[in-house]
Tab-separated table of C-alpha atoms in Angstrom:
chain	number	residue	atom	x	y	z
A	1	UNK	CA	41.792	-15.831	29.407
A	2	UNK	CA	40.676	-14.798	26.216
A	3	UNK	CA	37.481	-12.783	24.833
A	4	UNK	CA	35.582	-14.613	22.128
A	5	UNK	CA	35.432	-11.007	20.616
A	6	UNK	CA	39.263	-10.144	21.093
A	7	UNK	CA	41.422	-10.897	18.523
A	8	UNK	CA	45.416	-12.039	18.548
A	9	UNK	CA	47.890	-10.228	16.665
A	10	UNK	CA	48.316	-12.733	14.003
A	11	UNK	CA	44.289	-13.223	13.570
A	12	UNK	CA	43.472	-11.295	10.365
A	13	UNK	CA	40.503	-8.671	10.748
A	14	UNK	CA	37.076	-9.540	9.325
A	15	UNK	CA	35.843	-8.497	5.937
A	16	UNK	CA	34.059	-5.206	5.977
A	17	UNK	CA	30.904	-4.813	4.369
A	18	UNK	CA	32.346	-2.893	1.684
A	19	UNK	CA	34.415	-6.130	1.007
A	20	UNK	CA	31.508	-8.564	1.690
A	21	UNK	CA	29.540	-6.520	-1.272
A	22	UNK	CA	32.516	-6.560	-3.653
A	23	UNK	CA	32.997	-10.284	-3.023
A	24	UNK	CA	28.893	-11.034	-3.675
A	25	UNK	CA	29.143	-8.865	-6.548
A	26	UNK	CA	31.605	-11.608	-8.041
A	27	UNK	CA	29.036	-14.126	-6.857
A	28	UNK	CA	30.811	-15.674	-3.562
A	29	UNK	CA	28.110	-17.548	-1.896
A	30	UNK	CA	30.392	-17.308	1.605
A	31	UNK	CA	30.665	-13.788	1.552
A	32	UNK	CA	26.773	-13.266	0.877
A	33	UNK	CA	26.022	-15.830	3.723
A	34	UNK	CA	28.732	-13.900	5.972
A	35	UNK	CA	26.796	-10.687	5.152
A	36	UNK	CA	23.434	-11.873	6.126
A	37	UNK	CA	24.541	-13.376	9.172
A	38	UNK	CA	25.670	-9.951	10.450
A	39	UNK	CA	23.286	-7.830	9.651
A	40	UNK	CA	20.169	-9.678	9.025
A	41	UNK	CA	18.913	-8.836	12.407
A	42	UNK	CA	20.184	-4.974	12.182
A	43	UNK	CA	17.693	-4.978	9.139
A	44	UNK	CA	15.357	-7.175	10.211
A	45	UNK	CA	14.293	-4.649	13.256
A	46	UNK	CA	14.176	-1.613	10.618
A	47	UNK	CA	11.719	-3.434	8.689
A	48	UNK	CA	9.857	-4.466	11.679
A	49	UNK	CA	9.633	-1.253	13.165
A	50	UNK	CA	8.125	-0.286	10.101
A	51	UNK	CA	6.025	-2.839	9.079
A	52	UNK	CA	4.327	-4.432	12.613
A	53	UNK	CA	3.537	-7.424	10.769
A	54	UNK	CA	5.818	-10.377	11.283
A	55	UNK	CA	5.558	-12.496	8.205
A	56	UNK	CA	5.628	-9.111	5.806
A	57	UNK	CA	8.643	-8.368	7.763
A	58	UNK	CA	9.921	-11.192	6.741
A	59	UNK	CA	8.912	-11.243	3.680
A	60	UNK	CA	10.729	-7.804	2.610
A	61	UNK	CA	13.520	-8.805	4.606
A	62	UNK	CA	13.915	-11.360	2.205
A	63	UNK	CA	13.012	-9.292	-0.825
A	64	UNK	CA	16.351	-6.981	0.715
A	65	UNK	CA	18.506	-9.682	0.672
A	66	UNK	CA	17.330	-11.124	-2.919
A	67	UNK	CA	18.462	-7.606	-3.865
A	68	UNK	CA	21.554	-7.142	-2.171
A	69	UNK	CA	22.479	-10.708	-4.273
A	70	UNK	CA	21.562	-9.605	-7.157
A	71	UNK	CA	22.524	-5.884	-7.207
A	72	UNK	CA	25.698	-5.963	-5.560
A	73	UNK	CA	27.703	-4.847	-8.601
A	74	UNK	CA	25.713	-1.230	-8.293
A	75	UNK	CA	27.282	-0.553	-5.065
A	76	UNK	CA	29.179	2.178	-5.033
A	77	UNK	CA	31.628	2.598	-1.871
A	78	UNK	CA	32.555	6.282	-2.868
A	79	UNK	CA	28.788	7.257	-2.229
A	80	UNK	CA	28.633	5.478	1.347
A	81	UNK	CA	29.255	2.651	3.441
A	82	UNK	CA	27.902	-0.843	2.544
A	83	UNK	CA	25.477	-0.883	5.850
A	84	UNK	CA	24.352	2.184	5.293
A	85	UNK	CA	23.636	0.969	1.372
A	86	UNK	CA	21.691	-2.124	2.896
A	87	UNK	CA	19.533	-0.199	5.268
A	88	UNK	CA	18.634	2.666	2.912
A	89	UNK	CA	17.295	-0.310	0.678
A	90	UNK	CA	15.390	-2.316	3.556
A	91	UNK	CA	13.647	1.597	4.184
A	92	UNK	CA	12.433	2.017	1.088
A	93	UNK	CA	10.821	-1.700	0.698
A	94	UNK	CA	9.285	-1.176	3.802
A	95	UNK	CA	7.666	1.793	3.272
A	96	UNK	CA	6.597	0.839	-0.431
A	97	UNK	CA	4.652	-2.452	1.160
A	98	UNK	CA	3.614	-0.081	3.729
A	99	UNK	CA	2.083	2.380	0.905
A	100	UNK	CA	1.021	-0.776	-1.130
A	101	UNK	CA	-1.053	-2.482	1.729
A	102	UNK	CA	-2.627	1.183	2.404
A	103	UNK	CA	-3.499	1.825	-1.270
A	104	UNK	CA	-5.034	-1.736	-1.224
A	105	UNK	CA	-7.005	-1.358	1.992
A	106	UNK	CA	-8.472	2.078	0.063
A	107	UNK	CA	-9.253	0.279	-3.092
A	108	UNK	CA	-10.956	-2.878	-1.050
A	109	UNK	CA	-13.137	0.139	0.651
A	110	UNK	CA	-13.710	1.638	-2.458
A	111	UNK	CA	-15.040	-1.286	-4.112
A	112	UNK	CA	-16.767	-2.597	-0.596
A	113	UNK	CA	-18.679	0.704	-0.747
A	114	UNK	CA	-19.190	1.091	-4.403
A	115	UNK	CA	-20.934	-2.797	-4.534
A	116	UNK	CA	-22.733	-2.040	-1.605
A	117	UNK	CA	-24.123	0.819	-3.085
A	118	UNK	CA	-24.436	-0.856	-6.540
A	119	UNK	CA	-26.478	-3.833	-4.564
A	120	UNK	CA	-28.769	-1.369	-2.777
A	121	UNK	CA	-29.482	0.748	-5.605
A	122	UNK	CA	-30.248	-2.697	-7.338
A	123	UNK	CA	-33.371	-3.247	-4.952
A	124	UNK	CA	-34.078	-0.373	-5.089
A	125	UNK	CA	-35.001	0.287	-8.935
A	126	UNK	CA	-36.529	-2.968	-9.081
A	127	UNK	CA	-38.823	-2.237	-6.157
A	128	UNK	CA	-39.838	1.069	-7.250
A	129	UNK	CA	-40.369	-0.056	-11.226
A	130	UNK	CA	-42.338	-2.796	-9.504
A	131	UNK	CA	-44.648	-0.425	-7.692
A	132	UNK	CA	-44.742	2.112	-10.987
A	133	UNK	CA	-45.618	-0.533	-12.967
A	134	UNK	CA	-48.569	-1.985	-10.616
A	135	UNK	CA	-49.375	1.708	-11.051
A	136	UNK	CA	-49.603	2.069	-14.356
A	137	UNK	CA	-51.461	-1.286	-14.654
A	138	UNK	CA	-54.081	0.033	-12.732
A	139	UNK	CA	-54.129	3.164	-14.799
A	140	UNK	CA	-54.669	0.945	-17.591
A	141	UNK	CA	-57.914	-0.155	-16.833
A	142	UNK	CA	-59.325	3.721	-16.940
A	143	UNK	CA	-58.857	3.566	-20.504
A	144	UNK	CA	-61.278	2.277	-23.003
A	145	UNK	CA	-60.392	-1.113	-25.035
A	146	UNK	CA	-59.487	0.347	-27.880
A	147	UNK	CA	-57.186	2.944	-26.334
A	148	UNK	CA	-55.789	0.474	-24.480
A	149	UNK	CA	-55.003	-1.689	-27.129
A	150	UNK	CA	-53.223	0.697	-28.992
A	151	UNK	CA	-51.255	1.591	-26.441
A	152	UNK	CA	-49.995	-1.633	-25.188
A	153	UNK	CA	-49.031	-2.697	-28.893
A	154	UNK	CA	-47.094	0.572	-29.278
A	155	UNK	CA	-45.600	1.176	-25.615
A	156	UNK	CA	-45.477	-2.524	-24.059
A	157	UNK	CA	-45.126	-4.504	-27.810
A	158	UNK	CA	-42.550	-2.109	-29.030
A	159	UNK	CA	-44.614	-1.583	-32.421
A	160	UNK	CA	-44.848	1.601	-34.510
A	161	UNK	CA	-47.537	3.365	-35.608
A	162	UNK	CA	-48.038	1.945	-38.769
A	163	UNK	CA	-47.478	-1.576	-37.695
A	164	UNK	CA	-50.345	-0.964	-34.718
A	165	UNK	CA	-52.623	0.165	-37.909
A	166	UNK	CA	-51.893	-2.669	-39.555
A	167	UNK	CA	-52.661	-4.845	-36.705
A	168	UNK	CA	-56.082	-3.683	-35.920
A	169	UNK	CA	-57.010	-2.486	-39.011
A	170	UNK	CA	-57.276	0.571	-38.464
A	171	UNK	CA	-56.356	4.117	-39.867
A	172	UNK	CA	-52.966	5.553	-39.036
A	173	UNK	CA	-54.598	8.977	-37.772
A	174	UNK	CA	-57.161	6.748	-35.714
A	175	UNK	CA	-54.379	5.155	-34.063
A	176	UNK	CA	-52.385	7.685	-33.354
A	177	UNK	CA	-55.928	9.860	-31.774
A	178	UNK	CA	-56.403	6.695	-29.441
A	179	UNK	CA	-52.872	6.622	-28.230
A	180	UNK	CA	-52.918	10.480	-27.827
A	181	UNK	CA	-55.937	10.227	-25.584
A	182	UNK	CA	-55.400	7.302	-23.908
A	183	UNK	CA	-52.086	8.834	-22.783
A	184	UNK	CA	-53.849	12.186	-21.529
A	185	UNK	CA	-56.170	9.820	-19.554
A	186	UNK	CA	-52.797	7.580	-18.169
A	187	UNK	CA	-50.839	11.222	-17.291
A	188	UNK	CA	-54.062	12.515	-15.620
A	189	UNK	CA	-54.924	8.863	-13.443
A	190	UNK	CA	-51.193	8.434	-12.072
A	191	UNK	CA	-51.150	12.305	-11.553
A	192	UNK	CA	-48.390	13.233	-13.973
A	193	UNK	CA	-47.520	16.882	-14.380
C-alpha cells in the first residue's frame, strides 16, 4: 500500500517555493495558484493571530497574496527562503492594519470628544449671553432716555459717534457725556469692577 504523501522513484519532487516565486515572477498563473494552495493557511493563521478579526484577516490575507503576484520579481533567494519572504510580508500588513485601526479608533475619540465638547460649550455660551443680556436689559432701564438712546445707537446699532450726533441732533461732546455716564451707571447696576 501506498502513502498519498510518499512518492515513487520516478515521481519528480514538487516545486519549492523558491521555484513557485520565480515561475509567478514570469507570470504562471499555475504556479501562483500552486503557491497559495500551500501556504495560504500557514499565512492565513499569522494574520489571524494578529488581527482577531476574521474578515480583516481575510482581507490582508488577500492584500499578501495581491503582493506576492505582483512583486514576485523582487524576491531575492540569496537573502532567504521564499516562505520565510511570504510570512515576513503577511507580518508587516498585519501589524500596519493593526496600527491603522488603532490610530483610527484614537482619531474617532478625538473627534467624539472634541464635538462633544464643541456641542456643550455651544449651550453653554448661548445660555450664559442669554442670561448677560437679560442682564444688561434690565440695566438698561436705570438709565435715563437720553442716555439710553445713545447708547443703544452706538453699542446695539453699531453707529459712531458722529453718526449718533447726527441722528439725534445733538452735539458730538453731548453724546459722547451721555454715553460716558450712562456706561458708569450700566458698570455700577450689573456690578462691574
Amino acid at each position: 500500500m501506498r502513502l498519498p504523501w510518499a512518492r515513487t522513484a520516478e515521481e519528480p519532487a514538487p516545486p519549492d517555493h523558491e521555484e513557485l516565486l520565480g515561475r509567478i515572477a514570469q507570470g504562471d498563473e499555475a504556479a501562483f495558484g500552486a503557491l497559495y494552495d500551500e501556504l495560504s493557511a500557514r499565512v492565513f493563521g499569522l494574520i489571524r493571530r494578529i488581527l482577531r478579526d476574521e474578515s480583516q484577516s481575510e482581507e490582508v490575507l488577500q492584500e499578501v497574496f495581491i503582493e506576492v503576484w505582483q512583486h514576485a520579481a523582487r524576491y531575492d533567494a540569496d537573502r532567504g527562503r521564499g516562505t520565510s519572504w511570504i510570512m515576513v510580508m503577511a507580518h508587516r500588513r498585519a501589524v500596519d492594519r493593526v496600527r491603522a485601526s488603532q490610530s483610527s479608533k484614537d482619531r474617532d475619540l478625538r473627534e467624539g470628544v472634541k464635538g462633544f465638547e464643541e456641542s456643550y460649550d455651544d449651550v453653554q455660551d448661548t445660555v450664559e449671553a442669554r442670561m448677560e443680556g437679560e442682564r444688561v436689559q434690565q440695566a438698561l432701564k436705570c438709565l435715563s432716555a437720553a442716555q439710553r438712546q445713545v447708547i443703544e445707537l452706538a453699542y446695539f446699532g453699531g453707529y459712531t459717534h458722529q453718526e449718533v450726533a447726527g441722528l439725534i441732533e445733538a452735539p458730538v461732546g453731548t453724546v459722547k457725556t451721555r454715553i460716558r455716564d450712562g456706561m458708569i451707571k450700566l458698570r455700577d447696576q450689573l456690578g462691574v469692577a
